[in-house]
Amino acid sequence: MLECDATRCRIAGEITVASATTFLTEVRPYIEHKIPLLDFSGVTHVDSTVLAFILSCLRYAQQQDYPLRFSGFPVSVITLAQLYDIAPLLPA
């Protein structure tokens, strides 16, 4: 589930291979309108697909020429980012 207001989009639920495409489709219009923050505090479960989701959001924001920020990463996301050696790419 994606809940957005003028300052952030809060992602809730699972970000897995089954849901990442849906989340990306839902969040892209908000990135297009330069929402400043994606909040992951409602995320309950992830698989490695979450990293592709995050990097896709970052890439799309860069194409829109603005710095997208993130907050509320669960430990599982941080652990995966460290395991795949991409933690430095994830702005907090």
mmCIF file of N, CA, C and O in Angstrom:
data_model
loop_
_atom_site.group_PDB
_atom_site.id
_atom_site.type_symbol
_atom_site.label_atom_id
_atom_site.label_comp_id
_atom_site.label_asym_id
_atom_site.label_seq_id
_atom_site.Cartn_x
_atom_site.Cartn_y
_atom_site.Cartn_z
ATOM 1 N N MET A 1 0.838 -1.172 0.000
ATOM 2 C CA MET A 1 0.000 0.000 0.000
ATOM 3 C C MET A 1 0.890 1.244 0.000
ATOM 4 O O MET A 1 1.935 1.275 0.633
ATOM 5 N N LEU A 2 0.467 2.237 -0.708
ATOM 6 C CA LEU A 2 1.198 3.491 -0.818
ATOM 7 C C LEU A 2 0.279 4.619 -0.369
ATOM 8 O O LEU A 2 -0.821 4.779 -0.884
ATOM 9 N N GLU A 3 0.729 5.376 0.630
ATOM 10 C CA GLU A 3 -0.013 6.530 1.130
ATOM 11 C C GLU A 3 0.859 7.762 0.946
ATOM 12 O O GLU A 3 1.967 7.803 1.465
ATOM 13 N N CYS A 4 0.353 8.750 0.211
ATOM 14 C CA CYS A 4 1.159 9.930 -0.089
ATOM 15 C C CYS A 4 0.436 11.201 0.313
ATOM 16 O O CYS A 4 -0.789 11.276 0.271
ATOM 17 N N ASP A 5 1.234 12.186 0.714
ATOM 18 C CA ASP A 5 0.750 13.543 0.900
ATOM 19 C C ASP A 5 1.747 14.467 0.206
ATOM 20 O O ASP A 5 2.549 13.999 -0.603
ATOM 21 N N ALA A 6 1.750 15.722 0.521
ATOM 22 C CA ALA A 6 2.605 16.676 -0.186
ATOM 23 C C ALA A 6 4.085 16.523 0.139
ATOM 24 O O ALA A 6 4.934 16.988 -0.623
ATOM 25 N N THR A 7 4.417 15.867 1.252
ATOM 26 C CA THR A 7 5.817 15.807 1.679
ATOM 27 C C THR A 7 6.446 14.429 1.630
ATOM 28 O O THR A 7 7.661 14.311 1.710
ATOM 29 N N ARG A 8 5.634 13.368 1.510
ATOM 30 C CA ARG A 8 6.221 12.034 1.522
ATOM 31 C C ARG A 8 5.240 11.001 0.987
ATOM 32 O O ARG A 8 4.029 11.218 0.979
ATOM 33 N N CYS A 9 5.802 9.879 0.579
ATOM 34 C CA CYS A 9 5.022 8.684 0.284
ATOM 35 C C CYS A 9 5.464 7.619 1.275
ATOM 36 O O CYS A 9 6.665 7.355 1.404
ATOM 37 N N ARG A 10 4.502 7.052 1.978
ATOM 38 C CA ARG A 10 4.789 5.983 2.936
ATOM 39 C C ARG A 10 4.391 4.659 2.306
ATOM 40 O O ARG A 10 3.263 4.473 1.865
ATOM 41 N N ILE A 11 5.363 3.752 2.283
ATOM 42 C CA ILE A 11 5.150 2.436 1.713
ATOM 43 C C ILE A 11 4.854 1.474 2.859
ATOM 44 O O ILE A 11 5.576 1.455 3.858
ATOM 45 N N ALA A 12 3.807 0.684 2.705
ATOM 46 C CA ALA A 12 3.432 -0.282 3.736
ATOM 47 C C ALA A 12 3.209 -1.643 3.092
ATOM 48 O O ALA A 12 2.748 -1.744 1.960
ATOM 49 N N GLY A 13 3.574 -2.676 3.822
ATOM 50 C CA GLY A 13 3.387 -4.036 3.336
ATOM 51 C C GLY A 13 4.686 -4.662 2.893
ATOM 52 O O GLY A 13 5.764 -4.293 3.370
ATOM 53 N N GLU A 14 4.586 -5.594 1.966
ATOM 54 C CA GLU A 14 5.745 -6.346 1.483
ATOM 55 C C GLU A 14 6.239 -5.786 0.154
ATOM 56 O O GLU A 14 5.437 -5.469 -0.718
ATOM 57 N N ILE A 15 7.552 -5.688 0.039
ATOM 58 C CA ILE A 15 8.153 -5.363 -1.257
ATOM 59 C C ILE A 15 8.949 -6.595 -1.667
ATOM 60 O O ILE A 15 10.044 -6.853 -1.172
ATOM 61 N N THR A 16 8.333 -7.365 -2.544
ATOM 62 C CA THR A 16 8.914 -8.611 -3.026
ATOM 63 C C THR A 16 8.759 -8.670 -4.538
ATOM 64 O O THR A 16 8.188 -7.759 -5.145
ATOM 65 N N VAL A 17 9.225 -9.735 -5.115
ATOM 66 C CA VAL A 17 9.106 -9.901 -6.559
ATOM 67 C C VAL A 17 7.641 -9.812 -6.992
ATOM 68 O O VAL A 17 7.342 -9.351 -8.094
ATOM 69 N N ALA A 18 6.722 -10.200 -6.133
ATOM 70 C CA ALA A 18 5.298 -10.172 -6.475
ATOM 71 C C ALA A 18 4.693 -8.769 -6.422
ATOM 72 O O ALA A 18 3.680 -8.526 -7.066
ATOM 73 N N SER A 19 5.305 -7.848 -5.678
ATOM 74 C CA SER A 19 4.680 -6.539 -5.485
ATOM 75 C C SER A 19 5.507 -5.349 -5.975
ATOM 76 O O SER A 19 4.975 -4.249 -6.096
ATOM 77 N N ALA A 20 6.762 -5.536 -6.254
ATOM 78 C CA ALA A 20 7.646 -4.408 -6.575
ATOM 79 C C ALA A 20 7.194 -3.635 -7.809
ATOM 80 O O ALA A 20 7.236 -2.401 -7.818
ATOM 81 N N THR A 21 6.767 -4.317 -8.827
ATOM 82 C CA THR A 21 6.324 -3.641 -10.049
ATOM 83 C C THR A 21 5.114 -2.765 -9.778
ATOM 84 O O THR A 21 5.030 -1.632 -10.264
ATOM 85 N N THR A 22 4.186 -3.262 -8.980
ATOM 86 C CA THR A 22 3.004 -2.485 -8.623
ATOM 87 C C THR A 22 3.400 -1.243 -7.843
ATOM 88 O O THR A 22 2.930 -0.139 -8.133
ATOM 89 N N PHE A 23 4.285 -1.407 -6.848
ATOM 90 C CA PHE A 23 4.746 -0.255 -6.082
ATOM 91 C C PHE A 23 5.438 0.763 -6.985
ATOM 92 O O PHE A 23 5.213 1.968 -6.860
ATOM 93 N N LEU A 24 6.260 0.294 -7.884
ATOM 94 C CA LEU A 24 6.980 1.203 -8.776
ATOM 95 C C LEU A 24 6.009 1.975 -9.671
ATOM 96 O O LEU A 24 6.147 3.184 -9.856
ATOM 97 N N THR A 25 5.029 1.289 -10.197
ATOM 98 C CA THR A 25 4.016 1.935 -11.033
ATOM 99 C C THR A 25 3.251 2.995 -10.241
ATOM 100 O O THR A 25 2.962 4.078 -10.756
ATOM 101 N N GLU A 26 2.939 2.692 -8.975
ATOM 102 C CA GLU A 26 2.194 3.631 -8.140
ATOM 103 C C GLU A 26 3.031 4.838 -7.723
ATOM 104 O O GLU A 26 2.505 5.947 -7.620
ATOM 105 N N VAL A 27 4.309 4.637 -7.464
ATOM 106 C CA VAL A 27 5.132 5.724 -6.930
ATOM 107 C C VAL A 27 5.701 6.636 -8.022
ATOM 108 O O VAL A 27 5.995 7.801 -7.763
ATOM 109 N N ARG A 28 5.819 6.153 -9.225
ATOM 110 C CA ARG A 28 6.425 6.964 -10.298
ATOM 111 C C ARG A 28 5.757 8.317 -10.511
ATOM 112 O O ARG A 28 6.459 9.322 -10.658
ATOM 113 N N PRO A 29 4.426 8.403 -10.519
ATOM 114 C CA PRO A 29 3.829 9.735 -10.686
ATOM 115 C C PRO A 29 4.209 10.709 -9.561
ATOM 116 O O PRO A 29 4.345 11.906 -9.799
ATOM 117 N N TYR A 30 4.385 10.200 -8.364
ATOM 118 C CA TYR A 30 4.786 11.062 -7.244
ATOM 119 C C TYR A 30 6.235 11.518 -7.408
ATOM 120 O O TYR A 30 6.564 12.662 -7.094
ATOM 121 N N ILE A 31 7.073 10.622 -7.895
ATOM 122 C CA ILE A 31 8.461 11.011 -8.171
ATOM 123 C C ILE A 31 8.481 12.042 -9.302
ATOM 124 O O ILE A 31 9.233 13.012 -9.253
ATOM 125 N N GLU A 32 7.629 11.844 -10.283
ATOM 126 C CA GLU A 32 7.529 12.796 -11.389
ATOM 127 C C GLU A 32 7.157 14.186 -10.872
ATOM 128 O O GLU A 32 7.612 15.200 -11.405
ATOM 129 N N HIS A 33 6.369 14.235 -9.820
ATOM 130 C CA HIS A 33 5.977 15.514 -9.210
ATOM 131 C C HIS A 33 6.914 15.906 -8.066
ATOM 132 O O HIS A 33 6.613 16.785 -7.278
ATOM 133 N N LYS A 34 8.045 15.208 -7.990
ATOM 134 C CA LYS A 34 9.151 15.524 -7.077
ATOM 135 C C LYS A 34 8.788 15.434 -5.603
ATOM 136 O O LYS A 34 9.152 16.288 -4.803
ATOM 137 N N ILE A 35 8.092 14.356 -5.247
ATOM 138 C CA ILE A 35 7.858 14.080 -3.825
ATOM 139 C C ILE A 35 9.238 13.951 -3.171
ATOM 140 O O ILE A 35 10.104 13.272 -3.707
ATOM 141 N N PRO A 36 9.488 14.613 -2.053
ATOM 142 C CA PRO A 36 10.853 14.640 -1.531
ATOM 143 C C PRO A 36 11.297 13.394 -0.764
ATOM 144 O O PRO A 36 12.493 13.166 -0.624
ATOM 145 N N LEU A 37 10.341 12.570 -0.292
ATOM 146 C CA LEU A 37 10.722 11.501 0.631
ATOM 147 C C LEU A 37 9.902 10.242 0.400
ATOM 148 O O LEU A 37 8.671 10.311 0.300
ATOM 149 N N LEU A 38 10.592 9.106 0.360
ATOM 150 C CA LEU A 38 9.931 7.804 0.403
ATOM 151 C C LEU A 38 10.199 7.213 1.778
ATOM 152 O O LEU A 38 11.346 7.038 2.181
ATOM 153 N N ASP A 39 9.135 6.909 2.488
ATOM 154 C CA ASP A 39 9.204 6.410 3.856
ATOM 155 C C ASP A 39 8.905 4.909 3.851
ATOM 156 O O ASP A 39 7.824 4.482 3.462
ATOM 157 N N PHE A 40 9.877 4.125 4.292
ATOM 158 C CA PHE A 40 9.758 2.670 4.298
ATOM 159 C C PHE A 40 9.349 2.118 5.665
ATOM 160 O O PHE A 40 9.426 0.924 5.894
ATOM 161 N N SER A 41 8.904 2.981 6.577
ATOM 162 C CA SER A 41 8.628 2.532 7.942
ATOM 163 C C SER A 41 7.473 1.543 8.043
ATOM 164 O O SER A 41 7.359 0.821 9.030
ATOM 165 N N GLY A 42 6.641 1.463 7.029
ATOM 166 C CA GLY A 42 5.533 0.512 7.050
ATOM 167 C C GLY A 42 5.820 -0.799 6.348
ATOM 168 O O GLY A 42 4.960 -1.674 6.249
ATOM 169 N N VAL A 43 7.037 -0.961 5.863
ATOM 170 C CA VAL A 43 7.400 -2.182 5.137
ATOM 171 C C VAL A 43 7.597 -3.329 6.130
ATOM 172 O O VAL A 43 8.329 -3.202 7.103
ATOM 173 N N THR A 44 6.919 -4.431 5.858
ATOM 174 C CA THR A 44 6.943 -5.558 6.786
ATOM 175 C C THR A 44 7.824 -6.715 6.341
ATOM 176 O O THR A 44 8.293 -7.483 7.172
ATOM 177 N N HIS A 45 8.032 -6.852 5.042
ATOM 178 C CA HIS A 45 8.820 -7.980 4.533
ATOM 179 C C HIS A 45 9.403 -7.577 3.181
ATOM 180 O O HIS A 45 8.731 -6.916 2.385
ATOM 181 N N VAL A 46 10.637 -8.000 2.928
ATOM 182 C CA VAL A 46 11.275 -7.721 1.642
ATOM 183 C C VAL A 46 12.041 -8.941 1.165
ATOM 184 O O VAL A 46 12.373 -9.826 1.951
ATOM 185 N N ASP A 47 12.295 -8.962 -0.132
ATOM 186 C CA ASP A 47 13.314 -9.842 -0.687
ATOM 187 C C ASP A 47 14.270 -8.938 -1.457
ATOM 188 O O ASP A 47 14.142 -7.706 -1.409
ATOM 189 N N SER A 48 15.212 -9.497 -2.147
ATOM 190 C CA SER A 48 16.232 -8.673 -2.801
ATOM 191 C C SER A 48 15.658 -7.750 -3.870
ATOM 192 O O SER A 48 16.310 -6.780 -4.265
ATOM 193 N N THR A 49 14.436 -7.988 -4.293
ATOM 194 C CA THR A 49 13.782 -7.118 -5.260
ATOM 195 C C THR A 49 13.657 -5.694 -4.739
ATOM 196 O O THR A 49 13.620 -4.741 -5.519
ATOM 197 N N VAL A 50 13.619 -5.528 -3.423
ATOM 198 C CA VAL A 50 13.511 -4.188 -2.842
ATOM 199 C C VAL A 50 14.672 -3.302 -3.290
ATOM 200 O O VAL A 50 14.503 -2.103 -3.486
ATOM 201 N N LEU A 51 15.837 -3.903 -3.486
ATOM 202 C CA LEU A 51 16.995 -3.113 -3.926
ATOM 203 C C LEU A 51 16.784 -2.589 -5.342
ATOM 204 O O LEU A 51 17.105 -1.434 -5.631
ATOM 205 N N ALA A 52 16.247 -3.414 -6.209
ATOM 206 C CA ALA A 52 15.944 -2.959 -7.574
ATOM 207 C C ALA A 52 14.884 -1.860 -7.544
ATOM 208 O O ALA A 52 14.967 -0.885 -8.291
ATOM 209 N N PHE A 53 13.912 -1.998 -6.663
ATOM 210 C CA PHE A 53 12.873 -0.980 -6.509
ATOM 211 C C PHE A 53 13.483 0.353 -6.087
ATOM 212 O O PHE A 53 13.207 1.402 -6.675
ATOM 213 N N ILE A 54 14.322 0.325 -5.067
ATOM 214 C CA ILE A 54 14.957 1.547 -4.558
ATOM 215 C C ILE A 54 15.829 2.195 -5.632
ATOM 216 O O ILE A 54 15.765 3.404 -5.858
ATOM 217 N N LEU A 55 16.643 1.390 -6.299
ATOM 218 C CA LEU A 55 17.523 1.929 -7.341
ATOM 219 C C LEU A 55 16.722 2.482 -8.520
ATOM 220 O O LEU A 55 17.101 3.497 -9.107
ATOM 221 N N SER A 56 15.615 1.853 -8.847
ATOM 222 C CA SER A 56 14.758 2.375 -9.913
ATOM 223 C C SER A 56 14.167 3.724 -9.523
ATOM 224 O O SER A 56 14.099 4.649 -10.346
ATOM 225 N N CYS A 57 13.746 3.859 -8.272
ATOM 226 C CA CYS A 57 13.219 5.142 -7.790
ATOM 227 C C CYS A 57 14.298 6.216 -7.843
ATOM 228 O O CYS A 57 14.043 7.342 -8.278
ATOM 229 N N LEU A 58 15.498 5.866 -7.409
ATOM 230 C CA LEU A 58 16.615 6.818 -7.454
ATOM 231 C C LEU A 58 16.914 7.247 -8.887
ATOM 232 O O LEU A 58 17.107 8.436 -9.162
ATOM 233 N N ARG A 59 16.973 6.287 -9.780
ATOM 234 C CA ARG A 59 17.272 6.589 -11.179
ATOM 235 C C ARG A 59 16.195 7.500 -11.780
ATOM 236 O O ARG A 59 16.503 8.473 -12.462
ATOM 237 N N TYR A 60 14.942 7.222 -11.481
ATOM 238 C CA TYR A 60 13.866 8.046 -12.019
ATOM 239 C C TYR A 60 13.925 9.456 -11.440
ATOM 240 O O TYR A 60 13.717 10.443 -12.158
ATOM 241 N N ALA A 61 14.234 9.587 -10.155
ATOM 242 C CA ALA A 61 14.370 10.914 -9.544
ATOM 243 C C ALA A 61 15.538 11.674 -10.172
ATOM 244 O O ALA A 61 15.440 12.881 -10.415
ATOM 245 N N GLN A 62 16.627 10.979 -10.451
ATOM 246 C CA GLN A 62 17.766 11.631 -11.104
ATOM 247 C C GLN A 62 17.374 12.129 -12.486
ATOM 248 O O GLN A 62 17.809 13.198 -12.912
ATOM 249 N N GLN A 63 16.556 11.374 -13.190
ATOM 250 C CA GLN A 63 16.073 11.811 -14.492
ATOM 251 C C GLN A 63 15.188 13.053 -14.364
ATOM 252 O O GLN A 63 15.114 13.859 -15.284
ATOM 253 N N GLN A 64 14.537 13.186 -13.223
ATOM 254 C CA GLN A 64 13.708 14.362 -12.942
ATOM 255 C C GLN A 64 14.544 15.491 -12.346
ATOM 256 O O GLN A 64 14.022 16.556 -12.027
ATOM 257 N N ASP A 65 15.820 15.220 -12.134
ATOM 258 C CA ASP A 65 16.796 16.193 -11.644
ATOM 259 C C ASP A 65 16.487 16.708 -10.234
ATOM 260 O O ASP A 65 16.451 17.904 -9.985
ATOM 261 N N TYR A 66 16.262 15.760 -9.335
ATOM 262 C CA TYR A 66 16.107 16.148 -7.932
ATOM 263 C C TYR A 66 16.571 15.007 -7.033
ATOM 264 O O TYR A 66 16.571 13.847 -7.421
ATOM 265 N N PRO A 67 16.969 15.350 -5.798
ATOM 266 C CA PRO A 67 17.467 14.334 -4.864
ATOM 267 C C PRO A 67 16.342 13.706 -4.055
ATOM 268 O O PRO A 67 15.771 14.329 -3.161
ATOM 269 N N LEU A 68 15.979 12.513 -4.368
ATOM 270 C CA LEU A 68 14.979 11.766 -3.612
ATOM 271 C C LEU A 68 15.619 11.240 -2.334
ATOM 272 O O LEU A 68 16.726 10.708 -2.363
ATOM 273 N N ARG A 69 14.935 11.421 -1.219
ATOM 274 C CA ARG A 69 15.436 10.919 0.064
ATOM 275 C C ARG A 69 14.591 9.738 0.521
ATOM 276 O O ARG A 69 13.457 9.569 0.071
ATOM 277 N N PHE A 70 15.153 8.968 1.444
ATOM 278 C CA PHE A 70 14.486 7.796 1.999
ATOM 279 C C PHE A 70 14.537 7.862 3.516
ATOM 280 O O PHE A 70 15.461 8.438 4.085
ATOM 281 N N SER A 71 13.575 7.232 4.159
ATOM 282 C CA SER A 71 13.610 7.093 5.609
ATOM 283 C C SER A 71 12.947 5.775 5.995
ATOM 284 O O SER A 71 12.242 5.157 5.191
ATOM 285 N N GLY A 72 13.199 5.374 7.224
ATOM 286 C CA GLY A 72 12.514 4.223 7.788
ATOM 287 C C GLY A 72 12.879 2.871 7.219
ATOM 288 O O GLY A 72 12.080 1.937 7.300
ATOM 289 N N PHE A 73 14.083 2.751 6.641
ATOM 290 C CA PHE A 73 14.461 1.441 6.116
ATOM 291 C C PHE A 73 14.442 0.405 7.231
ATOM 292 O O PHE A 73 15.078 0.602 8.276
ATOM 293 N N PRO A 74 13.753 -0.721 7.023
ATOM 294 C CA PRO A 74 13.849 -1.808 7.994
ATOM 295 C C PRO A 74 15.267 -2.393 7.969
ATOM 296 O O PRO A 74 15.999 -2.252 6.985
ATOM 297 N N VAL A 75 15.634 -3.059 9.020
ATOM 298 C CA VAL A 75 16.951 -3.683 9.116
ATOM 299 C C VAL A 75 17.189 -4.618 7.941
ATOM 300 O O VAL A 75 18.305 -4.702 7.417
ATOM 301 N N SER A 76 16.154 -5.300 7.499
ATOM 302 C CA SER A 76 16.306 -6.247 6.389
ATOM 303 C C SER A 76 16.772 -5.558 5.110
ATOM 304 O O SER A 76 17.571 -6.116 4.350
ATOM 305 N N VAL A 77 16.331 -4.334 4.852
ATOM 306 C CA VAL A 77 16.761 -3.600 3.664
ATOM 307 C C VAL A 77 18.228 -3.205 3.801
ATOM 308 O O VAL A 77 19.020 -3.359 2.866
ATOM 309 N N ILE A 78 18.593 -2.709 4.951
ATOM 310 C CA ILE A 78 19.980 -2.316 5.196
ATOM 311 C C ILE A 78 20.905 -3.523 5.078
ATOM 312 O O ILE A 78 21.971 -3.443 4.460
ATOM 313 N N THR A 79 20.489 -4.646 5.627
ATOM 314 C CA THR A 79 21.289 -5.867 5.553
ATOM 315 C C THR A 79 21.477 -6.312 4.107
ATOM 316 O O THR A 79 22.588 -6.656 3.696
ATOM 317 N N LEU A 80 20.408 -6.297 3.324
ATOM 318 C CA LEU A 80 20.523 -6.667 1.909
ATOM 319 C C LEU A 80 21.435 -5.707 1.163
ATOM 320 O O LEU A 80 22.258 -6.123 0.346
ATOM 321 N N ALA A 81 21.293 -4.421 1.423
ATOM 322 C CA ALA A 81 22.148 -3.433 0.753
ATOM 323 C C ALA A 81 23.616 -3.648 1.098
ATOM 324 O O ALA A 81 24.489 -3.526 0.233
ATOM 325 N N GLN A 82 23.897 -3.998 2.339
ATOM 326 C CA GLN A 82 25.273 -4.288 2.731
ATOM 327 C C GLN A 82 25.765 -5.576 2.077
ATOM 328 O O GLN A 82 26.894 -5.646 1.590
ATOM 329 N N LEU A 83 24.912 -6.585 2.043
ATOM 330 C CA LEU A 83 25.278 -7.867 1.440
ATOM 331 C C LEU A 83 25.619 -7.705 -0.046
ATOM 332 O O LEU A 83 26.582 -8.284 -0.532
ATOM 333 N N TYR A 84 24.843 -6.886 -0.754
ATOM 334 C CA TYR A 84 25.069 -6.662 -2.176
ATOM 335 C C TYR A 84 26.024 -5.508 -2.436
ATOM 336 O O TYR A 84 26.224 -5.110 -3.580
ATOM 337 N N ASP A 85 26.578 -4.945 -1.373
ATOM 338 C CA ASP A 85 27.577 -3.880 -1.443
ATOM 339 C C ASP A 85 27.054 -2.632 -2.170
ATOM 340 O O ASP A 85 27.788 -1.995 -2.938
ATOM 341 N N ILE A 86 25.803 -2.279 -1.909
ATOM 342 C CA ILE A 86 25.254 -1.060 -2.495
ATOM 343 C C ILE A 86 24.767 -0.091 -1.419
ATOM 344 O O ILE A 86 24.153 0.926 -1.744
ATOM 345 N N ALA A 87 25.069 -0.353 -0.173
ATOM 346 C CA ALA A 87 24.624 0.523 0.918
ATOM 347 C C ALA A 87 24.998 1.983 0.687
ATOM 348 O O ALA A 87 24.199 2.878 0.962
ATOM 349 N N PRO A 88 26.209 2.276 0.166
ATOM 350 C CA PRO A 88 26.563 3.689 -0.054
ATOM 351 C C PRO A 88 25.659 4.384 -1.092
ATOM 352 O O PRO A 88 25.602 5.609 -1.121
ATOM 353 N N LEU A 89 24.965 3.632 -1.910
ATOM 354 C CA LEU A 89 24.093 4.221 -2.922
ATOM 355 C C LEU A 89 22.739 4.634 -2.350
ATOM 356 O O LEU A 89 21.970 5.323 -3.027
ATOM 357 N N LEU A 90 22.442 4.196 -1.145
ATOM 358 C CA LEU A 90 21.129 4.451 -0.567
ATOM 359 C C LEU A 90 21.169 5.681 0.335
ATOM 360 O O LEU A 90 21.557 5.588 1.500
ATOM 361 N N PRO A 91 20.768 6.810 -0.181
ATOM 362 C CA PRO A 91 20.758 8.005 0.661
ATOM 363 C C PRO A 91 19.700 7.887 1.738
ATOM 364 O O PRO A 91 18.633 7.343 1.508
ATOM 365 N N ALA A 92 20.024 8.373 2.902
ATOM 366 C CA ALA A 92 19.069 8.323 4.012
ATOM 367 C C ALA A 92 18.392 9.663 4.189
ATOM 368 O O ALA A 92 18.780 10.655 3.672
#
